[in-house]
Amino acid sequence: MAGRVVFIGAGPGSADLITLRGARLLGDADVVLHDALTDPALREFAPRARWIHVGKRGFSDSTGQDLINAMLVKHAAEVALVVRLKGGDPSIFGRLEEELDAMARAGIECEVVPGVTAAIAAAAATQRPLTRRGDGRSVSFTTAMTRTGDMHASRTADTEVFYMAGKQLCALSRRLIEAGWPSDTPVSVVSRAGWPDQLHSDHNVATLPRASLLHAGRPTIVTVGAGARPLEACQEPAKRNASDAAVTCEPCPKP
Ligand code: SAH
């Protein structure tokens, strides 16, 4: 078996957020198996490849995953380079373990190229650093969805970033309070981070349900805690002195 499989993180969507290494490897690909969340403009990086959509949203059943694994093995047997293109970073909620396992079992050589995960894209979009000096010393990437479809929230880090929670912000708000987050803890919600039509809104743990309508039907990241706090310069305009007045508050949300 001569072919190899490269797992590439496509970034949060917009084609220009893929890494240079990812884009170059795409250019060599014979076959690309890709997810749903990626920008069609990525195809320009791999014009001669055969593109196969294997995307799924939320938890796919094991049949779906087995089928993807089998397709990777099949194509790797037929061509030199198979790219498995995944949204964001392949290592974050991307079922990479199952696919790497299947490749190892089949004796197929693999490589993983990192990508910009949605949490990082959301932090960049809002200019809210995920770590803060003093009170933001740890960051956790969490999925709020359990296998049974229930919501789960925790308080394990100073900044907690929730994936796959957009459809259940009311339940998440409740669970966050149960997990011990004070109800006035800042929460930043960003949907389609990294795209020209990204949306951002600010809430606290108690008012988070109000974000539901604005972000409905869009991939959404919910950041809770220190990393959700607006910049000081944007928080208290009344306190700004003359030199602070030069600070632009473009990224701050309109109330
Ligand atoms: N591997 C991906 C995550 C896949 S799970 C990554 O590293 O980003 C899918 C979840 O990611 C979505 O439910 C949503 O919570 C989040 N997501 C993906 N793209 C996003 C984007 N552009 N903006 C906001 N959230 C996004």
PDB file of C-alpha atoms and ligand atoms in Angstrom:
ATOM      1  CA  MET A   1       0.000   0.000   0.000  1.00  0.00           C
ATOM      2  CA  ALA A   2       1.755   3.141  -1.202  1.00  0.00           C
ATOM      3  CA  GLY A   3      -0.684   5.922  -0.407  1.00  0.00           C
ATOM      4  CA  ARG A   4      -0.629   8.057   2.690  1.00  0.00           C
ATOM      5  CA  VAL A   5      -3.294  10.030   4.499  1.00  0.00           C
ATOM      6  CA  VAL A   6      -2.792  13.595   5.702  1.00  0.00           C
ATOM      7  CA  PHE A   7      -5.304  15.043   8.159  1.00  0.00           C
ATOM      8  CA  ILE A   8      -5.474  18.784   7.595  1.00  0.00           C
ATOM      9  CA  GLY A   9      -7.155  21.379   9.781  1.00  0.00           C
ATOM     10  CA  ALA A  10      -8.986  23.746   7.427  1.00  0.00           C
ATOM     11  CA  GLY A  11      -9.457  26.429  10.087  1.00  0.00           C
ATOM     12  CA  PRO A  12     -12.836  27.830  11.156  1.00  0.00           C
ATOM     13  CA  GLY A  13     -14.234  28.104   7.641  1.00  0.00           C
ATOM     14  CA  SER A  14     -12.971  30.984   5.578  1.00  0.00           C
ATOM     15  CA  ALA A  15     -10.404  29.542   3.140  1.00  0.00           C
ATOM     16  CA  ASP A  16      -7.639  32.018   3.988  1.00  0.00           C
ATOM     17  CA  LEU A  17      -7.378  30.696   7.548  1.00  0.00           C
ATOM     18  CA  ILE A  18      -5.846  27.361   6.515  1.00  0.00           C
ATOM     19  CA  THR A  19      -2.117  27.048   7.202  1.00  0.00           C
ATOM     20  CA  LEU A  20       0.425  27.393   4.406  1.00  0.00           C
ATOM     21  CA  ARG A  21       1.462  23.784   4.996  1.00  0.00           C
ATOM     22  CA  GLY A  22      -2.146  22.642   4.734  1.00  0.00           C
ATOM     23  CA  ALA A  23      -2.701  24.571   1.511  1.00  0.00           C
ATOM     24  CA  ARG A  24       0.513  23.207  -0.043  1.00  0.00           C
ATOM     25  CA  LEU A  25      -0.352  19.622   0.834  1.00  0.00           C
ATOM     26  CA  LEU A  26      -3.860  20.101  -0.578  1.00  0.00           C
ATOM     27  CA  GLY A  27      -2.166  21.054  -3.838  1.00  0.00           C
ATOM     28  CA  ASP A  28      -0.603  17.571  -3.992  1.00  0.00           C
ATOM     29  CA  ALA A  29      -3.771  15.693  -3.033  1.00  0.00           C
ATOM     30  CA  ASP A  30      -5.333  13.090  -5.320  1.00  0.00           C
ATOM     31  CA  VAL A  31      -8.448  12.669  -3.192  1.00  0.00           C
ATOM     32  CA  VAL A  32      -9.884  15.008  -0.544  1.00  0.00           C
ATOM     33  CA  LEU A  33     -12.448  13.712   1.945  1.00  0.00           C
ATOM     34  CA  HIS A  34     -13.953  16.781   3.549  1.00  0.00           C
ATOM     35  CA  ASP A  35     -16.396  17.924   6.240  1.00  0.00           C
ATOM     36  CA  ALA A  36     -19.416  20.156   5.856  1.00  0.00           C
ATOM     37  CA  LEU A  37     -18.084  23.269   7.552  1.00  0.00           C
ATOM     38  CA  THR A  38     -15.376  24.174   5.056  1.00  0.00           C
ATOM     39  CA  ASP A  39     -15.357  27.017   2.526  1.00  0.00           C
ATOM     40  CA  PRO A  40     -15.838  25.881  -1.107  1.00  0.00           C
ATOM     41  CA  ALA A  41     -13.011  28.311  -1.999  1.00  0.00           C
ATOM     42  CA  LEU A  42     -10.639  25.740  -0.457  1.00  0.00           C
ATOM     43  CA  ARG A  43     -11.152  23.706  -3.622  1.00  0.00           C
ATOM     44  CA  GLU A  44      -8.914  26.162  -5.446  1.00  0.00           C
ATOM     45  CA  PHE A  45      -5.987  24.783  -3.448  1.00  0.00           C
ATOM     46  CA  ALA A  46      -6.584  21.310  -4.871  1.00  0.00           C
ATOM     47  CA  PRO A  47      -7.908  21.733  -8.403  1.00  0.00           C
ATOM     48  CA  ARG A  48      -6.799  18.310  -9.656  1.00  0.00           C
ATOM     49  CA  ALA A  49      -8.072  16.336  -6.677  1.00  0.00           C
ATOM     50  CA  ARG A  50     -11.309  14.431  -6.465  1.00  0.00           C
ATOM     51  CA  TRP A  51     -13.397  16.042  -3.707  1.00  0.00           C
ATOM     52  CA  ILE A  52     -15.685  13.810  -1.682  1.00  0.00           C
ATOM     53  CA  HIS A  53     -18.074  15.224   0.917  1.00  0.00           C
ATOM     54  CA  VAL A  54     -18.287  13.067   4.033  1.00  0.00           C
ATOM     55  CA  GLY A  55     -19.476  15.820   6.400  1.00  0.00           C
ATOM     56  CA  LYS A  56     -21.814  15.350   9.261  1.00  0.00           C
ATOM     57  CA  ARG A  57     -23.087  17.600  12.003  1.00  0.00           C
ATOM     58  CA  GLY A  58     -23.069  16.733  15.668  1.00  0.00           C
ATOM     59  CA  PHE A  59     -22.504  13.111  16.605  1.00  0.00           C
ATOM     60  CA  SER A  60     -22.572  10.787  13.666  1.00  0.00           C
ATOM     61  CA  ASP A  61     -23.519   7.204  14.329  1.00  0.00           C
ATOM     62  CA  SER A  62     -20.779   4.624  14.284  1.00  0.00           C
ATOM     63  CA  THR A  63     -21.846   3.424  10.825  1.00  0.00           C
ATOM     64  CA  GLY A  64     -21.064   6.868   9.428  1.00  0.00           C
ATOM     65  CA  GLN A  65     -17.656   6.901  11.071  1.00  0.00           C
ATOM     66  CA  ASP A  66     -16.899   3.323   9.954  1.00  0.00           C
ATOM     67  CA  LEU A  67     -17.775   4.299   6.405  1.00  0.00           C
ATOM     68  CA  ILE A  68     -15.374   7.273   6.488  1.00  0.00           C
ATOM     69  CA  ASN A  69     -12.613   5.038   7.895  1.00  0.00           C
ATOM     70  CA  ALA A  70     -13.242   2.487   5.150  1.00  0.00           C
ATOM     71  CA  MET A  71     -13.170   5.188   2.459  1.00  0.00           C
ATOM     72  CA  LEU A  72      -9.835   6.479   3.741  1.00  0.00           C
ATOM     73  CA  VAL A  73      -8.358   2.976   3.607  1.00  0.00           C
ATOM     74  CA  LYS A  74      -9.801   2.311   0.150  1.00  0.00           C
ATOM     75  CA  HIS A  75      -8.521   5.539  -1.396  1.00  0.00           C
ATOM     76  CA  ALA A  76      -5.101   5.245   0.254  1.00  0.00           C
ATOM     77  CA  ALA A  77      -4.768   1.898  -1.509  1.00  0.00           C
ATOM     78  CA  GLU A  78      -5.499   3.504  -4.871  1.00  0.00           C
ATOM     79  CA  VAL A  79      -3.733   6.880  -4.889  1.00  0.00           C
ATOM     80  CA  ALA A  80      -0.565   8.478  -3.500  1.00  0.00           C
ATOM     81  CA  LEU A  81      -2.045  11.213  -1.300  1.00  0.00           C
ATOM     82  CA  VAL A  82      -5.403  11.270   0.428  1.00  0.00           C
ATOM     83  CA  VAL A  83      -6.263  14.423   2.364  1.00  0.00           C
ATOM     84  CA  ARG A  84      -8.788  14.245   5.166  1.00  0.00           C
ATOM     85  CA  LEU A  85      -9.829  17.882   5.516  1.00  0.00           C
ATOM     86  CA  LYS A  86     -11.479  18.756   8.819  1.00  0.00           C
ATOM     87  CA  GLY A  87     -12.976  21.991  10.094  1.00  0.00           C
ATOM     88  CA  GLY A  88     -10.896  23.941  12.616  1.00  0.00           C
ATOM     89  CA  ASP A  89      -8.189  21.757  14.107  1.00  0.00           C
ATOM     90  CA  PRO A  90      -8.415  18.002  13.541  1.00  0.00           C
ATOM     91  CA  SER A  91      -7.543  17.280  17.197  1.00  0.00           C
ATOM     92  CA  ILE A  92     -10.444  19.244  18.650  1.00  0.00           C
ATOM     93  CA  PHE A  93     -13.828  17.454  18.574  1.00  0.00           C
ATOM     94  CA  GLY A  94     -12.963  16.095  15.147  1.00  0.00           C
ATOM     95  CA  ARG A  95     -13.146  12.297  15.637  1.00  0.00           C
ATOM     96  CA  LEU A  96      -9.449  12.182  14.794  1.00  0.00           C
ATOM     97  CA  GLU A  97      -8.766   9.357  17.221  1.00  0.00           C
ATOM     98  CA  GLU A  98     -11.064   6.921  15.419  1.00  0.00           C
ATOM     99  CA  GLU A  99      -9.620   7.770  12.021  1.00  0.00           C
ATOM    100  CA  LEU A 100      -5.964   7.643  13.121  1.00  0.00           C
ATOM    101  CA  ASP A 101      -6.683   4.327  14.823  1.00  0.00           C
ATOM    102  CA  ALA A 102      -8.200   2.911  11.664  1.00  0.00           C
ATOM    103  CA  MET A 103      -5.192   4.082   9.616  1.00  0.00           C
ATOM    104  CA  ALA A 104      -2.737   2.551  12.096  1.00  0.00           C
ATOM    105  CA  ARG A 105      -4.650  -0.736  11.971  1.00  0.00           C
ATOM    106  CA  ALA A 106      -4.490  -0.718   8.177  1.00  0.00           C
ATOM    107  CA  GLY A 107      -0.774   0.139   8.258  1.00  0.00           C
ATOM    108  CA  ILE A 108      -1.260   3.457   6.448  1.00  0.00           C
ATOM    109  CA  GLU A 109       1.253   6.251   6.952  1.00  0.00           C
ATOM    110  CA  CYS A 110      -0.324   9.421   8.378  1.00  0.00           C
ATOM    111  CA  GLU A 111       0.452  13.034   9.106  1.00  0.00           C
ATOM    112  CA  VAL A 112      -1.587  15.640  10.980  1.00  0.00           C
ATOM    113  CA  VAL A 113      -1.450  19.313   9.992  1.00  0.00           C
ATOM    114  CA  PRO A 114      -2.907  21.601  12.672  1.00  0.00           C
ATOM    115  CA  GLY A 115      -5.546  24.227  12.015  1.00  0.00           C
ATOM    116  CA  VAL A 116      -7.073  27.249  13.728  1.00  0.00           C
ATOM    117  CA  THR A 117      -9.698  25.877  16.089  1.00  0.00           C
ATOM    118  CA  ALA A 118     -12.992  27.765  16.478  1.00  0.00           C
ATOM    119  CA  ALA A 119     -12.179  28.887  20.043  1.00  0.00           C
ATOM    120  CA  ILE A 120      -9.053  30.645  18.797  1.00  0.00           C
ATOM    121  CA  ALA A 121     -10.877  32.154  15.825  1.00  0.00           C
ATOM    122  CA  ALA A 122     -13.550  33.511  18.189  1.00  0.00           C
ATOM    123  CA  ALA A 123     -10.913  35.015  20.497  1.00  0.00           C
ATOM    124  CA  ALA A 124      -9.259  36.708  17.516  1.00  0.00           C
ATOM    125  CA  ALA A 125     -12.570  37.921  16.086  1.00  0.00           C
ATOM    126  CA  THR A 126     -13.526  39.640  19.339  1.00  0.00           C
ATOM    127  CA  GLN A 127     -10.019  40.673  20.376  1.00  0.00           C
ATOM    128  CA  ARG A 128     -10.609  38.912  23.702  1.00  0.00           C
ATOM    129  CA  PRO A 129      -7.455  37.073  24.737  1.00  0.00           C
ATOM    130  CA  LEU A 130      -8.293  33.634  26.138  1.00  0.00           C
ATOM    131  CA  THR A 131      -5.623  33.954  28.830  1.00  0.00           C
ATOM    132  CA  ARG A 132      -5.386  37.034  31.021  1.00  0.00           C
ATOM    133  CA  ARG A 133      -2.655  38.076  33.360  1.00  0.00           C
ATOM    134  CA  GLY A 134      -3.777  37.399  36.907  1.00  0.00           C
ATOM    135  CA  ASP A 135      -7.173  35.772  36.642  1.00  0.00           C
ATOM    136  CA  GLY A 136      -7.050  33.946  33.308  1.00  0.00           C
ATOM    137  CA  ARG A 137      -4.384  31.310  33.789  1.00  0.00           C
ATOM    138  CA  SER A 138      -6.103  28.314  32.270  1.00  0.00           C
ATOM    139  CA  VAL A 139      -8.334  27.598  29.273  1.00  0.00           C
ATOM    140  CA  SER A 140     -10.552  24.609  28.694  1.00  0.00           C
ATOM    141  CA  PHE A 141     -12.103  23.476  25.404  1.00  0.00           C
ATOM    142  CA  THR A 142     -15.305  21.695  26.298  1.00  0.00           C
ATOM    143  CA  THR A 143     -18.201  20.148  24.482  1.00  0.00           C
ATOM    144  CA  ALA A 144     -21.448  20.728  26.277  1.00  0.00           C
ATOM    145  CA  MET A 145     -23.111  17.831  24.480  1.00  0.00           C
ATOM    146  CA  THR A 146     -22.986  14.392  25.999  1.00  0.00           C
ATOM    147  CA  ARG A 147     -23.504  11.237  23.963  1.00  0.00           C
ATOM    148  CA  THR A 148     -27.100  11.055  25.130  1.00  0.00           C
ATOM    149  CA  GLY A 149     -27.767  14.611  23.935  1.00  0.00           C
ATOM    150  CA  ASP A 150     -27.885  16.091  27.451  1.00  0.00           C
ATOM    151  CA  MET A 151     -26.089  19.265  28.372  1.00  0.00           C
ATOM    152  CA  HIS A 152     -23.076  19.267  30.599  1.00  0.00           C
ATOM    153  CA  ALA A 153     -21.165  22.250  31.921  1.00  0.00           C
ATOM    154  CA  SER A 154     -18.183  22.452  34.205  1.00  0.00           C
ATOM    155  CA  ARG A 155     -15.946  24.940  35.907  1.00  0.00           C
ATOM    156  CA  THR A 156     -12.506  23.492  35.426  1.00  0.00           C
ATOM    157  CA  ALA A 157     -10.627  26.504  34.064  1.00  0.00           C
ATOM    158  CA  ASP A 158     -10.569  30.303  34.353  1.00  0.00           C
ATOM    159  CA  THR A 159     -11.774  30.485  30.739  1.00  0.00           C
ATOM    160  CA  GLU A 160     -14.100  27.753  29.557  1.00  0.00           C
ATOM    161  CA  VAL A 161     -14.855  27.551  25.831  1.00  0.00           C
ATOM    162  CA  PHE A 162     -17.900  25.541  24.793  1.00  0.00           C
ATOM    163  CA  TYR A 163     -18.267  23.889  21.396  1.00  0.00           C
ATOM    164  CA  MET A 164     -21.519  22.516  19.956  1.00  0.00           C
ATOM    165  CA  ALA A 165     -23.723  24.364  22.445  1.00  0.00           C
ATOM    166  CA  GLY A 166     -25.366  26.900  20.118  1.00  0.00           C
ATOM    167  CA  LYS A 167     -28.710  25.119  19.966  1.00  0.00           C
ATOM    168  CA  GLN A 168     -29.069  24.818  23.734  1.00  0.00           C
ATOM    169  CA  LEU A 169     -27.995  28.076  25.297  1.00  0.00           C
ATOM    170  CA  CYS A 170     -30.834  28.029  27.855  1.00  0.00           C
ATOM    171  CA  ALA A 171     -29.752  24.625  29.136  1.00  0.00           C
ATOM    172  CA  LEU A 172     -26.106  25.704  29.097  1.00  0.00           C
ATOM    173  CA  SER A 173     -26.927  28.781  31.187  1.00  0.00           C
ATOM    174  CA  ARG A 174     -28.656  26.569  33.766  1.00  0.00           C
ATOM    175  CA  ARG A 175     -25.833  24.060  33.837  1.00  0.00           C
ATOM    176  CA  LEU A 176     -23.203  26.780  34.230  1.00  0.00           C
ATOM    177  CA  ILE A 177     -24.993  28.125  37.305  1.00  0.00           C
ATOM    178  CA  GLU A 178     -25.270  24.568  38.686  1.00  0.00           C
ATOM    179  CA  ALA A 179     -21.538  24.123  38.065  1.00  0.00           C
ATOM    180  CA  GLY A 180     -20.840  27.085  40.323  1.00  0.00           C
ATOM    181  CA  TRP A 181     -20.266  29.979  37.923  1.00  0.00           C
ATOM    182  CA  PRO A 182     -21.588  33.241  39.458  1.00  0.00           C
ATOM    183  CA  SER A 183     -24.519  34.457  37.362  1.00  0.00           C
ATOM    184  CA  ASP A 184     -22.753  37.731  36.479  1.00  0.00           C
ATOM    185  CA  THR A 185     -19.724  35.942  34.932  1.00  0.00           C
ATOM    186  CA  PRO A 186     -19.079  37.368  31.434  1.00  0.00           C
ATOM    187  CA  VAL A 187     -20.038  35.184  28.471  1.00  0.00           C
ATOM    188  CA  SER A 188     -19.044  35.998  24.899  1.00  0.00           C
ATOM    189  CA  VAL A 189     -20.915  34.296  22.065  1.00  0.00           C
ATOM    190  CA  VAL A 190     -19.474  34.230  18.540  1.00  0.00           C
ATOM    191  CA  SER A 191     -20.987  32.514  15.528  1.00  0.00           C
ATOM    192  CA  ARG A 192     -19.254  31.878  12.200  1.00  0.00           C
ATOM    193  CA  ALA A 193     -15.998  33.165  13.695  1.00  0.00           C
ATOM    194  CA  GLY A 194     -13.436  33.971  11.024  1.00  0.00           C
ATOM    195  CA  TRP A 195     -16.064  34.572   8.303  1.00  0.00           C
ATOM    196  CA  PRO A 196     -17.020  37.978   6.920  1.00  0.00           C
ATOM    197  CA  ASP A 197     -20.514  37.552   8.447  1.00  0.00           C
ATOM    198  CA  GLN A 198     -19.358  36.539  11.933  1.00  0.00           C
ATOM    199  CA  LEU A 199     -21.623  37.722  14.767  1.00  0.00           C
ATOM    200  CA  HIS A 200     -20.687  38.486  18.350  1.00  0.00           C
ATOM    201  CA  SER A 201     -22.800  39.227  21.401  1.00  0.00           C
ATOM    202  CA  ASP A 202     -22.021  39.775  25.077  1.00  0.00           C
ATOM    203  CA  HIS A 203     -23.954  38.302  27.963  1.00  0.00           C
ATOM    204  CA  ASN A 204     -23.436  36.905  31.419  1.00  0.00           C
ATOM    205  CA  VAL A 205     -24.152  33.400  32.641  1.00  0.00           C
ATOM    206  CA  ALA A 206     -27.737  34.322  33.599  1.00  0.00           C
ATOM    207  CA  THR A 207     -28.604  36.246  30.404  1.00  0.00           C
ATOM    208  CA  LEU A 208     -26.964  33.766  27.986  1.00  0.00           C
ATOM    209  CA  PRO A 209     -30.368  32.432  26.740  1.00  0.00           C
ATOM    210  CA  ARG A 210     -30.890  35.822  25.046  1.00  0.00           C
ATOM    211  CA  ALA A 211     -28.151  34.918  22.545  1.00  0.00           C
ATOM    212  CA  SER A 212     -30.232  32.061  21.087  1.00  0.00           C
ATOM    213  CA  LEU A 213     -32.096  34.004  18.438  1.00  0.00           C
ATOM    214  CA  LEU A 214     -29.151  36.024  17.092  1.00  0.00           C
ATOM    215  CA  HIS A 215     -26.926  32.990  16.540  1.00  0.00           C
ATOM    216  CA  ALA A 216     -29.638  30.483  15.580  1.00  0.00           C
ATOM    217  CA  GLY A 217     -28.569  27.934  12.966  1.00  0.00           C
ATOM    218  CA  ARG A 218     -24.917  29.055  12.900  1.00  0.00           C
ATOM    219  CA  PRO A 219     -21.805  27.312  14.239  1.00  0.00           C
ATOM    220  CA  THR A 220     -21.328  28.988  17.615  1.00  0.00           C
ATOM    221  CA  ILE A 221     -18.613  29.281  20.251  1.00  0.00           C
ATOM    222  CA  VAL A 222     -19.497  30.211  23.827  1.00  0.00           C
ATOM    223  CA  THR A 223     -16.647  31.581  25.936  1.00  0.00           C
ATOM    224  CA  VAL A 224     -17.214  31.841  29.683  1.00  0.00           C
ATOM    225  CA  GLY A 225     -15.087  33.507  32.347  1.00  0.00           C
ATOM    226  CA  ALA A 226     -11.910  35.588  32.211  1.00  0.00           C
ATOM    227  CA  GLY A 227     -11.408  35.223  28.449  1.00  0.00           C
ATOM    228  CA  ALA A 228     -14.908  36.578  27.755  1.00  0.00           C
ATOM    229  CA  ARG A 229     -14.291  39.869  29.507  1.00  0.00           C
ATOM    230  CA  PRO A 230     -14.198  42.937  27.252  1.00  0.00           C
ATOM    231  CA  LEU A 231     -11.008  44.983  27.208  1.00  0.00           C
ATOM    232  CA  GLU A 232     -10.827  47.455  30.060  1.00  0.00           C
ATOM    233  CA  ALA A 233     -10.660  50.336  27.581  1.00  0.00           C
ATOM    234  CA  CYS A 234     -14.007  49.233  26.156  1.00  0.00           C
ATOM    235  CA  GLN A 235     -15.663  48.489  29.492  1.00  0.00           C
ATOM    236  CA  GLU A 236     -15.704  51.852  31.193  1.00  0.00           C
ATOM    237  CA  PRO A 237     -15.602  54.700  28.685  1.00  0.00           C
ATOM    238  CA  ALA A 238     -16.329  57.217  31.460  1.00  0.00           C
ATOM    239  CA  LYS A 239     -13.034  56.397  33.128  1.00  0.00           C
ATOM    240  CA  ARG A 240     -10.937  56.859  29.977  1.00  0.00           C
ATOM    241  CA  ASN A 241      -8.384  59.632  30.198  1.00  0.00           C
ATOM    242  CA  ALA A 242      -7.154  61.729  27.278  1.00  0.00           C
ATOM    243  CA  SER A 243      -4.621  59.175  26.030  1.00  0.00           C
ATOM    244  CA  ASP A 244      -7.139  56.346  26.309  1.00  0.00           C
ATOM    245  CA  ALA A 245      -9.457  58.268  24.034  1.00  0.00           C
ATOM    246  CA  ALA A 246      -7.260  57.167  21.132  1.00  0.00           C
ATOM    247  CA  VAL A 247      -8.226  53.555  21.768  1.00  0.00           C
ATOM    248  CA  THR A 248     -10.738  52.403  19.214  1.00  0.00           C
ATOM    249  CA  CYS A 249     -13.426  50.114  20.488  1.00  0.00           C
ATOM    250  CA  GLU A 250     -14.393  48.671  17.098  1.00  0.00           C
ATOM    251  CA  PRO A 251     -14.383  45.048  18.275  1.00  0.00           C
ATOM    252  CA  CYS A 252     -16.567  45.820  21.271  1.00  0.00           C
ATOM    253  CA  PRO A 253     -20.166  44.777  20.739  1.00  0.00           C
ATOM    254  CA  LYS A 254     -22.915  47.336  20.517  1.00  0.00           C
ATOM    255  CA  PRO A 255     -25.064  46.982  23.612  1.00  0.00           C
TER     256      PRO A 255
HETATM  257  N1  SAH B   1     -12.582  20.691  14.854  1.00  0.00           N
HETATM  258  C1  SAH B   1     -13.422  21.880  14.954  1.00  0.00           C
HETATM  259  C2  SAH B   1     -14.613  21.676  15.850  1.00  0.00           C
HETATM  260  C3  SAH B   1     -15.607  20.671  15.321  1.00  0.00           C
HETATM  261  S1  SAH B   1     -17.027  20.530  16.360  1.00  0.00           S
HETATM  262  C4  SAH B   1     -12.550  23.034  15.442  1.00  0.00           C
HETATM  263  O1  SAH B   1     -11.392  22.811  15.842  1.00  0.00           O
HETATM  264  O2  SAH B   1     -13.014  24.187  15.430  1.00  0.00           O
HETATM  265  C5  SAH B   1     -18.132  21.691  15.610  1.00  0.00           C
HETATM  266  C6  SAH B   1     -18.344  22.889  16.508  1.00  0.00           C
HETATM  267  O3  SAH B   1     -17.261  23.792  16.378  1.00  0.00           O
HETATM  268  C7  SAH B   1     -19.564  23.726  16.192  1.00  0.00           C
HETATM  269  O4  SAH B   1     -20.730  23.184  16.794  1.00  0.00           O
HETATM  270  C8  SAH B   1     -19.215  25.050  16.812  1.00  0.00           C
HETATM  271  O5  SAH B   1     -19.379  25.029  18.206  1.00  0.00           O
HETATM  272  C9  SAH B   1     -17.715  25.112  16.531  1.00  0.00           C
HETATM  273  N2  SAH B   1     -17.382  25.874  15.317  1.00  0.00           N
HETATM  274  C10 SAH B   1     -16.824  25.415  14.178  1.00  0.00           C
HETATM  275  N3  SAH B   1     -16.581  26.414  13.306  1.00  0.00           N
HETATM  276  C11 SAH B   1     -16.992  27.558  13.919  1.00  0.00           C
HETATM  277  C12 SAH B   1     -16.985  28.934  13.546  1.00  0.00           C
HETATM  278  N4  SAH B   1     -16.510  29.351  12.376  1.00  0.00           N
HETATM  279  N5  SAH B   1     -17.486  29.835  14.446  1.00  0.00           N
HETATM  280  C13 SAH B   1     -17.962  29.438  15.642  1.00  0.00           C
HETATM  281  N6  SAH B   1     -17.981  28.152  16.030  1.00  0.00           N
HETATM  282  C14 SAH B   1     -17.507  27.222  15.201  1.00  0.00           C
END
